[in-house]
Amino acid sequence: MRRFLRNLFLLLFIVAVFAGVGLYIYQGKSDDDTKRYNDNVTRAINTAIWNALYDATRTLEADLVHYRLITVAKSESLVDVALRYHTTVEVLRMANNLLPTVDYGDGGKLIVPEGVNVLNPPRRFTVITAVDGDTLTQFAARYGVTVDILRADNPILAQRGIIHGDLVFIPELL
């Protein structure tokens, strides 16, 4: 009987140790999951706030001519894109350095000078994402273009200044 109780006690002790280790592991995983969930929620809220601010800013600036960076489907024609954004196929080709034989999108990004029918002087574009402290004057000096052309190609930014995350369209004269 004594041996039985000793073995039973030893078995209960081993089960208790394993249960404690399992609870410790579960609690650690639960804490990690909670932290990850909270981080994801915080990130989603921050993204929603930034998108709302971006949309509100763009709504106020909707009457200004501006350029867009869009994704063009592989089967979408440049003619359709030009019609939708009130520009021409020639402007799309020039702005994106596309060959005259390109008539359809390739599933990639395309710079669209919305409402622009002629790029004078002729130029193509590079898109830069702005960070805190960036100015059009700094970009003009860095990329060797005049501030006037940079302002013409980024009228919204010229009017209100650059906000972190803005897309800045940098012209390269041809």
N, CA and C atoms as an extended XYZ file, in Angstrom:
522
Properties=species:S:1:pos:R:3:atomname:S:1:resname:S:1:resid:I:1 pbc="F F F"
N         0.805       -1.184        0.000 N   MET     1
C         0.000        0.000        0.000 CA  MET     1
C         0.857        1.261        0.000 C   MET     1
N         1.901        1.205        0.811 N   ARG     2
C         2.807        2.335        0.892 CA  ARG     2
C         3.476        2.594       -0.463 C   ARG     2
N         3.851        1.553       -1.115 N   ARG     3
C         4.468        1.679       -2.433 CA  ARG     3
C         3.476        2.278       -3.427 C   ARG     3
N         2.248        1.837       -3.361 N   PHE     4
C         1.203        2.351       -4.226 CA  PHE     4
C         1.012        3.854       -4.013 C   PHE     4
N         0.934        4.290       -2.763 N   LEU     5
C         0.756        5.714       -2.451 CA  LEU     5
C         1.957        6.531       -2.908 C   LEU     5
N         3.151        5.957       -2.709 N   ARG     6
C         4.349        6.661       -3.155 CA  ARG     6
C         4.352        6.820       -4.668 C   ARG     6
N         4.005        5.762       -5.399 N   ASN     7
C         3.942        5.833       -6.859 CA  ASN     7
C         2.835        6.786       -7.314 C   ASN     7
N         1.711        6.759       -6.615 N   LEU     8
C         0.617        7.660       -6.932 CA  LEU     8
C         1.042        9.115       -6.703 C   LEU     8
N         1.704        9.366       -5.581 N   PHE     9
C         2.189       10.704       -5.281 CA  PHE     9
C         3.207       11.151       -6.334 C   PHE     9
N         4.124       10.267       -6.722 N   LEU    10
C         5.120       10.570       -7.738 CA  LEU    10
C         4.447       10.860       -9.078 C   LEU    10
N         3.451       10.075       -9.424 N   LEU    11
C         2.715       10.296      -10.667 CA  LEU    11
C         2.004       11.643      -10.636 C   LEU    11
N         1.334       11.958       -9.527 N   LEU    12
C         0.653       13.239       -9.398 CA  LEU    12
C         1.649       14.404       -9.464 C   LEU    12
N         2.816       14.207       -8.864 N   PHE    13
C         3.839       15.240       -8.903 CA  PHE    13
C         4.303       15.492      -10.345 C   PHE    13
N         4.556       14.411      -11.089 N   ILE    14
C         4.995       14.531      -12.491 CA  ILE    14
C         3.905       15.194      -13.331 C   ILE    14
N         2.651       14.809      -13.124 N   VAL    15
C         1.533       15.416      -13.855 CA  VAL    15
C         1.441       16.904      -13.527 C   VAL    15
N         1.624       17.253      -12.247 N   ALA    16
C         1.559       18.647      -11.829 CA  ALA    16
C         2.678       19.462      -12.468 C   ALA    16
N         3.882       18.890      -12.552 N   VAL    17
C         5.007       19.588      -13.187 CA  VAL    17
C         4.710       19.820      -14.661 C   VAL    17
N         4.245       18.772      -15.355 N   PHE    18
C         3.914       18.925      -16.771 CA  PHE    18
C         2.779       19.927      -16.970 C   PHE    18
N         1.783       19.890      -16.110 N   ALA    19
C         0.680       20.842      -16.206 CA  ALA    19
C         1.181       22.260      -15.992 C   ALA    19
N         2.077       22.445      -15.034 N   GLY    20
C         2.644       23.774      -14.789 CA  GLY    20
C         3.437       24.282      -15.972 C   GLY    20
N         4.271       23.396      -16.541 N   VAL    21
C         5.049       23.776      -17.726 CA  VAL    21
C         4.108       24.093      -18.892 C   VAL    21
N         3.091       23.275      -19.087 N   GLY    22
C         2.123       23.519      -20.156 CA  GLY    22
C         1.386       24.840      -19.965 C   GLY    22
N         0.985       25.120      -18.742 N   LEU    23
C         0.298       26.384      -18.446 CA  LEU    23
C         1.222       27.563      -18.697 C   LEU    23
N         2.488       27.421      -18.312 N   TYR    24
C         3.462       28.481      -18.538 CA  TYR    24
C         3.633       28.744      -20.038 C   TYR    24
N         3.757       27.684      -20.814 N   ILE    25
C         3.898       27.820      -22.267 CA  ILE    25
C         2.635       28.425      -22.859 C   ILE    25
N         1.477       27.938      -22.440 N   TYR    26
C         0.214       28.460      -22.953 CA  TYR    26
C         0.067       29.940      -22.617 C   TYR    26
N         0.395       30.313      -21.386 N   GLN    27
C         0.268       31.707      -20.974 CA  GLN    27
C         1.203       32.594      -21.788 C   GLN    27
N         2.438       32.129      -22.038 N   GLY    28
C         3.391       32.894      -22.845 CA  GLY    28
C         2.898       33.066      -24.268 C   GLY    28
N         2.331       32.000      -24.840 N   LYS    29
C         1.781       32.072      -26.187 CA  LYS    29
C         0.585       33.006      -26.205 C   LYS    29
N        -0.234       32.925      -25.185 N   SER    30
C        -1.402       33.792      -25.097 CA  SER    30
C        -0.987       35.254      -25.012 C   SER    30
N         0.053       35.547      -24.214 N   ASP    31
C         0.558       36.922      -24.117 CA  ASP    31
C         1.092       37.396      -25.465 C   ASP    31
N         1.832       36.516      -26.170 N   ASP    32
C         2.343       36.872      -27.498 CA  ASP    32
C         1.203       37.124      -28.473 C   ASP    32
N         0.190       36.259      -28.443 N   ASP    33
C        -0.962       36.430      -29.322 CA  ASP    33
C        -1.693       37.733      -29.017 C   ASP    33
N        -1.853       38.041      -27.741 N   THR    34
C        -2.519       39.281      -27.350 CA  THR    34
C        -1.719       40.489      -27.820 C   THR    34
N        -0.404       40.439      -27.633 N   LYS    35
C         0.447       41.547      -28.068 CA  LYS    35
C         0.377       41.701      -29.586 C   LYS    35
N         0.440       40.604      -30.311 N   ARG    36
C         0.361       40.642      -31.771 CA  ARG    36
C        -0.989       41.194      -32.227 C   ARG    36
N        -2.059       40.760      -31.577 N   TYR    37
C        -3.398       41.261      -31.901 CA  TYR    37
C        -3.475       42.768      -31.658 C   TYR    37
N        -2.983       43.212      -30.497 N   ASN    38
C        -3.013       44.640      -30.187 CA  ASN    38
C        -2.182       45.448      -31.181 C   ASN    38
N        -1.017       44.914      -31.575 N   ASP    39
C        -0.189       45.599      -32.575 CA  ASP    39
C        -0.922       45.705      -33.911 C   ASP    39
N        -1.585       44.626      -34.329 N   ASN    40
C        -2.324       44.641      -35.594 CA  ASN    40
C        -3.486       45.625      -35.544 C   ASN    40
N        -4.199       45.660      -34.420 N   VAL    41
C        -5.316       46.606      -34.285 CA  VAL    41
C        -4.794       48.036      -34.320 C   VAL    41
N        -3.706       48.298      -33.604 N   THR    42
C        -3.118       49.645      -33.601 CA  THR    42
C        -2.685       50.042      -35.005 C   THR    42
N        -2.045       49.127      -35.719 N   ARG    43
C        -1.616       49.402      -37.091 CA  ARG    43
C        -2.811       49.672      -37.989 C   ARG    43
N        -3.885       48.887      -37.844 N   ALA    44
C        -5.080       49.081      -38.660 CA  ALA    44
C        -5.730       50.436      -38.366 C   ALA    44
N        -5.771       50.822      -37.092 N   ILE    45
C        -6.357       52.119      -36.731 CA  ILE    45
C        -5.503       53.254      -37.289 C   ILE    45
N        -4.184       53.149      -37.152 N   ASN    46
C        -3.306       54.182      -37.710 CA  ASN    46
C        -3.472       54.300      -39.219 C   ASN    46
N        -3.567       53.164      -39.894 N   THR    47
C        -3.764       53.177      -41.342 CA  THR    47
C        -5.099       53.829      -41.691 C   THR    47
N        -6.149       53.490      -40.965 N   ALA    48
C        -7.460       54.083      -41.229 CA  ALA    48
C        -7.434       55.595      -41.022 C   ALA    48
N        -6.752       56.046      -39.978 N   ILE    49
C        -6.656       57.494      -39.723 CA  ILE    49
C        -5.898       58.184      -40.849 C   ILE    49
N        -4.739       57.613      -41.240 N   TRP    50
C        -3.960       58.222      -42.318 CA  TRP    50
C        -4.747       58.235      -43.621 C   TRP    50
N        -5.465       57.138      -43.924 N   ASN    51
C        -6.270       57.095      -45.156 CA  ASN    51
C        -7.382       58.117      -45.121 C   ASN    51
N        -8.034       58.287      -43.957 N   ALA    52
C        -9.094       59.278      -43.839 CA  ALA    52
C        -8.539       60.682      -44.039 C   ALA    52
N        -7.381       60.969      -43.437 N   LEU    53
C        -6.754       62.279      -43.633 CA  LEU    53
C        -6.361       62.488      -45.089 C   LEU    53
N        -5.812       61.451      -45.702 N   TYR    54
C        -5.407       61.533      -47.105 CA  TYR    54
C        -6.626       61.796      -47.987 C   TYR    54
N        -7.702       61.035      -47.769 N   ASP    55
C        -8.915       61.222      -48.561 CA  ASP    55
C        -9.516       62.601      -48.347 C   ASP    55
N        -9.530       63.076      -47.097 N   ALA    56
C       -10.076       64.399      -46.813 CA  ALA    56
C        -9.247       65.480      -47.497 C   ALA    56
N        -7.932       65.335      -47.450 N   THR    57
C        -7.055       66.301      -48.100 CA  THR    57
C        -7.282       66.278      -49.602 C   THR    57
N        -7.366       65.087      -50.172 N   ARG    58
C        -7.554       64.977      -51.615 CA  ARG    58
C        -8.927       65.513      -52.040 C   ARG    58
N        -9.935       65.372      -51.205 N   THR    59
C       -11.259       65.901      -51.529 CA  THR    59
C       -11.196       67.417      -51.629 C   THR    59
N       -10.500       68.050      -50.697 N   LEU    60
C       -10.357       69.501      -50.735 CA  LEU    60
C        -9.542       69.951      -51.941 C   LEU    60
N        -8.639       69.093      -52.399 N   GLU    61
C        -7.748       69.448      -53.496 CA  GLU    61
C        -8.218       68.899      -54.838 C   GLU    61
N        -9.427       68.371      -54.909 N   ALA    62
C        -9.891       67.666      -56.101 CA  ALA    62
C        -9.937       68.548      -57.339 C   ALA    62
N       -10.144       69.845      -57.174 N   ASP    63
C       -10.232       70.726      -58.338 CA  ASP    63
C        -8.877       71.025      -58.963 C   ASP    63
N        -7.795       70.754      -58.246 N   LEU    64
C        -6.467       71.002      -58.784 CA  LEU    64
C        -6.048       69.863      -59.709 C   LEU    64
N        -5.312       70.221      -60.760 N   VAL    65
C        -4.746       69.198      -61.638 CA  VAL    65
C        -3.729       68.419      -60.822 C   VAL    65
N        -3.767       67.129      -60.913 N   HIS    66
C        -2.773       66.348      -60.188 CA  HIS    66
C        -2.467       65.056      -60.926 C   HIS    66
N        -1.349       64.484      -60.548 N   TYR    67
C        -0.899       63.246      -61.162 CA  TYR    67
C        -1.248       62.106      -60.238 C   TYR    67
N        -1.402       60.933      -60.821 N   ARG    68
C        -1.754       59.740      -60.055 CA  ARG    68
C        -0.768       58.626      -60.375 C   ARG    68
N        -0.635       57.725      -59.440 N   LEU    69
C         0.125       56.500      -59.651 CA  LEU    69
C        -0.896       55.375      -59.548 C   LEU    69
N        -1.175       54.728      -60.676 N   ILE    70
C        -2.212       53.697      -60.705 CA  ILE    70
C        -1.608       52.361      -61.121 C   ILE    70
N        -2.334       51.293      -60.844 N   THR    71
C        -1.969       49.963      -61.322 CA  THR    71
C        -2.859       49.661      -62.518 C   THR    71
N        -2.236       49.308      -63.619 N   VAL    72
C        -2.960       49.041      -64.853 CA  VAL    72
C        -3.020       47.535      -65.074 C   VAL    72
N        -4.216       47.031      -65.317 N   ALA    73
C        -4.386       45.595      -65.574 CA  ALA    73
C        -3.671       45.209      -66.868 C   ALA    73
N        -3.311       43.943      -66.967 N   LYS    74
C        -2.578       43.470      -68.145 CA  LYS    74
C        -3.371       43.643      -69.438 C   LYS    74
N        -4.677       43.542      -69.362 N   SER    75
C        -5.482       43.645      -70.580 CA  SER    75
C        -6.058       45.044      -70.796 C   SER    75
N        -5.733       45.993      -69.917 N   GLU    76
C        -6.293       47.341      -70.024 CA  GLU    76
C        -5.490       48.163      -71.030 C   GLU    76
N        -6.205       48.805      -71.938 N   SER    77
C        -5.520       49.571      -72.980 CA  SER    77
C        -5.175       50.967      -72.480 C   SER    77
N        -4.109       51.525      -73.034 N   LEU    78
C        -3.716       52.888      -72.693 CA  LEU    78
C        -4.776       53.886      -73.141 C   LEU    78
N        -5.497       53.563      -74.200 N   VAL    79
C        -6.583       54.434      -74.665 CA  VAL    79
C        -7.650       54.549      -73.579 C   VAL    79
N        -8.028       53.424      -72.964 N   ASP    80
C        -9.022       53.447      -71.888 CA  ASP    80
C        -8.535       54.262      -70.690 C   ASP    80
N        -7.266       54.088      -70.334 N   VAL    81
C        -6.700       54.840      -69.216 CA  VAL    81
C        -6.704       56.330      -69.540 C   VAL    81
N        -6.284       56.677      -70.742 N   ALA    82
C        -6.241       58.084      -71.152 CA  ALA    82
C        -7.642       58.706      -71.116 C   ALA    82
N        -8.632       57.993      -71.596 N   LEU    83
C       -10.004       58.521      -71.569 CA  LEU    83
C       -10.507       58.701      -70.138 C   LEU    83
N       -10.235       57.732      -69.284 N   ARG    84
C       -10.715       57.796      -67.904 CA  ARG    84
C       -10.111       58.971      -67.144 C   ARG    84
N        -8.849       59.296      -67.427 N   TYR    85
C        -8.156       60.351      -66.686 CA  TYR    85
C        -7.977       61.635      -67.503 C   TYR    85
N        -8.694       61.760      -68.607 N   HIS    86
C        -8.723       62.993      -69.409 CA  HIS    86
C        -7.325       63.436      -69.840 C   HIS    86
N        -6.586       62.498      -70.385 N   THR    87
C        -5.257       62.784      -70.904 CA  THR    87
C        -5.127       62.103      -72.253 C   THR    87
N        -3.928       61.999      -72.770 N   THR    88
C        -3.720       61.345      -74.063 CA  THR    88
C        -2.763       60.167      -73.907 C   THR    88
N        -2.809       59.275      -74.869 N   VAL    89
C        -1.897       58.126      -74.869 CA  VAL    89
C        -0.456       58.617      -75.002 C   VAL    89
N        -0.245       59.662      -75.800 N   GLU    90
C         1.106       60.205      -75.979 CA  GLU    90
C         1.671       60.721      -74.657 C   GLU    90
N         0.837       61.397      -73.867 N   VAL    91
C         1.279       61.894      -72.562 CA  VAL    91
C         1.604       60.714      -71.641 C   VAL    91
N         0.774       59.673      -71.651 N   LEU    92
C         1.033       58.491      -70.831 CA  LEU    92
C         2.354       57.839      -71.218 C   LEU    92
N         2.587       57.720      -72.519 N   ARG    93
C         3.833       57.104      -72.980 CA  ARG    93
C         5.039       57.939      -72.576 C   ARG    93
N         4.938       59.258      -72.756 N   MET    94
C         6.066       60.127      -72.421 CA  MET    94
C         6.328       60.117      -70.916 C   MET    94
N         5.292       60.260      -70.128 N   ALA    95
C         5.443       60.347      -68.673 CA  ALA    95
C         6.052       59.082      -68.088 C   ALA    95
N         5.796       57.942      -68.733 N   ASN    96
C         6.248       56.655      -68.205 CA  ASN    96
C         7.393       56.039      -68.998 C   ASN    96
N         7.906       56.791      -69.997 N   ASN    97
C         9.007       56.314      -70.827 CA  ASN    97
C         8.648       54.992      -71.515 C   ASN    97
N         7.436       54.944      -72.078 N   LEU    98
C         6.961       53.747      -72.774 CA  LEU    98
C         7.275       53.854      -74.263 C   LEU    98
N         7.565       52.740      -74.865 N   LEU    99
C         7.810       52.707      -76.301 CA  LEU    99
C         6.511       52.965      -77.068 C   LEU    99
N         6.611       53.465      -78.298 N   PRO   100
C         5.400       53.727      -79.096 CA  PRO   100
C         4.592       52.466      -79.399 C   PRO   100
N         5.211       51.302      -79.260 N   THR   101
C         4.510       50.049      -79.547 CA  THR   101
C         3.691       49.543      -78.360 C   THR   101
N         3.833       50.167      -77.196 N   VAL   102
C         3.099       49.731      -76.008 CA  VAL   102
C         1.690       50.292      -76.057 C   VAL   102
N         0.708       49.385      -76.093 N   ASP   103
C        -0.693       49.800      -76.156 CA  ASP   103
C        -1.509       49.316      -74.960 C   ASP   103
N        -0.956       48.382      -74.187 N   TYR   104
C        -1.691       47.802      -73.063 CA  TYR   104
C        -0.831       47.811      -71.810 C   TYR   104
N        -1.509       47.798      -70.670 N   GLY   105
C        -0.811       47.719      -69.392 CA  GLY   105
C        -0.173       46.359      -69.212 C   GLY   105
N         0.753       46.295      -68.258 N   ASP   106
C         1.436       45.027      -67.992 CA  ASP   106
C         1.205       44.554      -66.563 C   ASP   106
N         0.204       45.133      -65.893 N   GLY   107
C        -0.070       44.774      -64.505 CA  GLY   107
C         0.754       45.577      -63.520 C   GLY   107
N         1.553       46.523      -64.036 N   GLY   108
C         2.415       47.334      -63.181 CA  GLY   108
C         1.835       48.718      -62.918 C   GLY   108
N         2.671       49.562      -62.356 N   LYS   109
C         2.281       50.923      -62.011 CA  LYS   109
C         2.450       51.836      -63.220 C   LYS   109
N         1.593       52.837      -63.286 N   LEU   110
C         1.631       53.806      -64.369 CA  LEU   110
C         1.382       55.188      -63.784 C   LEU   110
N         2.210       56.149      -64.168 N   ILE   111
C         2.015       57.533      -63.749 CA  ILE   111
C         1.046       58.169      -64.732 C   ILE   111
N        -0.030       58.753      -64.190 N   VAL   112
C        -1.057       59.353      -65.033 CA  VAL   112
C        -1.163       60.847      -64.718 C   VAL   112
N        -0.735       61.713      -65.645 N   PRO   113
C        -0.942       63.147      -65.476 CA  PRO   113
C        -2.406       63.474      -65.811 C   PRO   113
N        -3.240       63.455      -64.794 N   GLU   114
C        -4.677       63.621      -64.988 CA  GLU   114
C        -4.999       65.014      -65.516 C   GLU   114
N        -5.774       65.052      -66.608 N   GLY   115
C        -6.201       66.315      -67.192 CA  GLY   115
C        -5.138       67.013      -68.004 C   GLY   115
N        -3.998       66.370      -68.233 N   VAL   116
C        -2.899       66.982      -68.980 CA  VAL   116
C        -2.904       66.413      -70.397 C   VAL   116
N        -2.946       67.304      -71.386 N   ASN   117
C        -2.951       66.855      -72.779 CA  ASN   117
C        -1.607       67.033      -73.469 C   ASN   117
N        -0.735       67.883      -72.902 N   VAL   118
C         0.584       68.108      -73.480 CA  VAL   118
C         1.578       68.298      -72.341 C   VAL   118
N         2.690       67.601      -72.406 N   LEU   119
C         3.772       67.812      -71.446 CA  LEU   119
C         4.811       68.698      -72.116 C   LEU   119
N         4.785       69.964      -71.749 N   ASN   120
C         5.702       70.916      -72.347 CA  ASN   120
C         6.458       71.618      -71.233 C   ASN   120
N         7.737       71.443      -71.103 N   PRO   121
C         8.654       70.692      -71.955 CA  PRO   121
C         8.447       69.185      -71.795 C   PRO   121
N         8.828       68.414      -72.819 N   PRO   122
C         8.680       66.963      -72.746 CA  PRO   122
C         9.468       66.396      -71.559 C   PRO   122
N         8.838       65.471      -70.821 N   ARG   123
C         9.493       64.896      -69.653 CA  ARG   123
C         8.860       63.565      -69.279 C   ARG   123
N         9.617       62.787      -68.541 N   ARG   124
C         9.114       61.565      -67.933 CA  ARG   124
C         9.261       61.743      -66.427 C   ARG   124
N         8.719       60.791      -65.657 N   PHE   125
C         8.649       60.994      -64.220 CA  PHE   125
C         9.182       59.815      -63.429 C   PHE   125
N         9.653       60.150      -62.251 N   THR   126
C         9.988       59.198      -61.213 CA  THR   126
C         9.145       59.578      -60.012 C   THR   126
N         8.672       58.589      -59.264 N   VAL   127
C         7.843       58.873      -58.089 CA  VAL   127
C         8.658       58.622      -56.830 C   VAL   127
N         8.646       59.599      -55.940 N   ILE   128
C         9.354       59.521      -54.669 CA  ILE   128
C         8.315       59.653      -53.556 C   ILE   128
N         8.430       58.869      -52.498 N   THR   129
C         7.562       59.021      -51.332 CA  THR   129
C         8.259       59.955      -50.346 C   THR   129
N         7.581       61.033      -49.997 N   ALA   130
C         8.157       62.067      -49.134 CA  ALA   130
C         8.247       61.604      -47.688 C   ALA   130
N         9.231       62.141      -46.991 N   VAL   131
C         9.382       61.924      -45.554 CA  VAL   131
C         9.331       63.288      -44.875 C   VAL   131
N         9.265       63.280      -43.560 N   ASP   132
C         9.206       64.529      -42.810 CA  ASP   132
C        10.376       65.434      -43.179 C   ASP   132
N        10.086       66.707      -43.386 N   GLY   133
C        11.120       67.695      -43.663 CA  GLY   133
C        11.418       67.905      -45.132 C   GLY   133
N        10.877       67.071      -46.029 N   ASP   134
C        11.121       67.237      -47.460 CA  ASP   134
C        10.416       68.493      -47.970 C   ASP   134
N        11.043       69.158      -48.939 N   THR   135
C        10.431       70.312      -49.594 CA  THR   135
C        10.652       70.183      -51.095 C   THR   135
N         9.846       70.907      -51.862 N   LEU   136
C        10.017       70.897      -53.311 CA  LEU   136
C        11.360       71.520      -53.697 C   LEU   136
N        11.799       72.513      -52.959 N   THR   137
C        13.096       73.142      -53.236 CA  THR   137
C        14.232       72.131      -53.075 C   THR   137
N        14.160       71.317      -52.037 N   GLN   138
C        15.185       70.284      -51.836 CA  GLN   138
C        15.171       69.271      -52.974 C   GLN   138
N        13.958       68.845      -53.381 N   PHE   139
C        13.861       67.884      -54.487 CA  PHE   139
C        14.391       68.498      -55.780 C   PHE   139
N        14.098       69.773      -56.017 N   ALA   140
C        14.578       70.446      -57.231 CA  ALA   140
C        16.105       70.437      -57.266 C   ALA   140
N        16.725       70.774      -56.145 N   ALA   141
C        18.189       70.779      -56.083 CA  ALA   141
C        18.758       69.369      -56.230 C   ALA   141
N        18.131       68.406      -55.574 N   ARG   142
C        18.629       67.025      -55.583 CA  ARG   142
C        18.544       66.403      -56.972 C   ARG   142
N        17.463       66.703      -57.719 N   TYR   143
C        17.243       66.036      -59.011 CA  TYR   143
C        17.539       66.924      -60.208 C   TYR   143
N        18.026       68.142      -59.970 N   GLY   144
C        18.456       69.004      -61.066 CA  GLY   144
C        17.331       69.504      -61.948 C   GLY   144
N        16.197       69.817      -61.366 N   VAL   145
C        15.086       70.403      -62.122 CA  VAL   145
C        14.746       71.751      -61.488 C   VAL   145
N        14.036       72.570      -62.233 N   THR   146
C        13.660       73.868      -61.676 CA  THR   146
C        12.492       73.693      -60.715 C   THR   146
N        12.425       74.572      -59.755 N   VAL   147
C        11.330       74.541      -58.794 CA  VAL   147
C        10.006       74.802      -59.502 C   VAL   147
N        10.032       75.646      -60.540 N   ASP   148
C         8.793       75.963      -61.271 CA  ASP   148
C         8.194       74.725      -61.929 C   ASP   148
N         9.014       73.923      -62.590 N   ILE   149
C         8.506       72.700      -63.226 CA  ILE   149
C         8.045       71.717      -62.162 C   ILE   149
N         8.797       71.615      -61.074 N   LEU   150
C         8.413       70.713      -59.987 CA  LEU   150
C         7.073       71.147      -59.391 C   LEU   150
N         6.872       72.434      -59.227 N   ARG   151
C         5.586       72.946      -58.728 CA  ARG   151
C         4.468       72.689      -59.721 C   ARG   151
N         4.755       72.839      -61.008 N   ALA   152
C         3.729       72.596      -62.032 CA  ALA   152
C         3.309       71.127      -62.045 C   ALA   152
N         4.268       70.234      -61.786 N   ASP   153
C         3.965       68.803      -61.796 CA  ASP   153
C         3.424       68.300      -60.461 C   ASP   153
N         3.509       69.119      -59.421 N   ASN   154
C         3.002       68.771      -58.092 CA  ASN   154
C         2.230       69.960      -57.507 C   ASN   154
N         1.151       70.388      -58.181 N   PRO   155
C         0.466       71.618      -57.756 CA  PRO   155
C        -0.134       71.545      -56.357 C   PRO   155
N        -0.599       70.395      -55.968 N   ILE   156
C        -1.175       70.254      -54.628 CA  ILE   156
C        -0.087       70.455      -53.583 C   ILE   156
N         1.058       69.833      -53.808 N   LEU   157
C         2.165       69.966      -52.864 CA  LEU   157
C         2.712       71.389      -52.863 C   LEU   157
N         2.706       72.036      -54.030 N   ALA   158
C         3.178       73.419      -54.116 CA  ALA   158
C         2.260       74.345      -53.329 C   ALA   158
N         0.979       74.011      -53.302 N   GLN   159
C         0.016       74.864      -52.613 CA  GLN   159
C         0.047       74.671      -51.100 C   GLN   159
N         0.089       73.421      -50.633 N   ARG   160
C        -0.045       73.182      -49.198 CA  ARG   160
C         1.226       72.711      -48.506 C   ARG   160
N         2.249       72.365      -49.284 N   GLY   161
C         3.470       71.821      -48.694 CA  GLY   161
C         3.418       70.302      -48.698 C   GLY   161
N         4.544       69.710      -48.383 N   ILE   162
C         4.669       68.249      -48.441 CA  ILE   162
C         4.369       67.654      -47.072 C   ILE   162
N         3.572       66.595      -47.081 N   ILE   163
C         3.243       65.841      -45.881 CA  ILE   163
C         3.910       64.473      -45.999 C   ILE   163
N         4.412       63.968      -44.879 N   HIS   164
C         5.036       62.643      -44.855 CA  HIS   164
C         4.118       61.630      -45.558 C   HIS   164
N         4.666       60.893      -46.517 N   GLY   165
C         3.903       59.882      -47.238 CA  GLY   165
C         3.361       60.361      -48.573 C   GLY   165
N         3.433       61.675      -48.855 N   ASP   166
C         2.984       62.178      -50.155 CA  ASP   166
C         3.833       61.584      -51.268 C   ASP   166
N         3.204       61.387      -52.427 N   LEU   167
C         3.944       60.989      -53.619 CA  LEU   167
C         4.377       62.258      -54.327 C   LEU   167
N         5.669       62.361      -54.601 N   VAL   168
C         6.214       63.521      -55.303 CA  VAL   168
C         6.631       63.042      -56.684 C   VAL   168
N         6.103       63.712      -57.711 N   PHE   169
C         6.413       63.338      -59.097 CA  PHE   169
C         7.602       64.182      -59.556 C   PHE   169
N         8.736       63.518      -59.760 N   ILE   170
C         9.978       64.173      -60.116 CA  ILE   170
C        10.138       64.090      -61.633 C   ILE   170
N        10.121       65.238      -62.316 N   PRO   171
C        10.276       65.211      -63.780 CA  PRO   171
C        11.724       65.070      -64.195 C   PRO   171
N        11.912       64.379      -65.289 N   GLU   172
C        13.230       64.312      -65.943 CA  GLU   172
C        13.005       64.823      -67.358 C   GLU   172
N        13.582       65.972      -67.648 N   LEU   173
C        13.385       66.595      -68.963 CA  LEU   173
C        14.022       65.742      -70.040 C   LEU   173
N        13.311       65.617      -71.161 N   LEU   174
C        13.821       64.807      -72.287 CA  LEU   174
C        14.466       65.678      -73.333 C   LEU   174
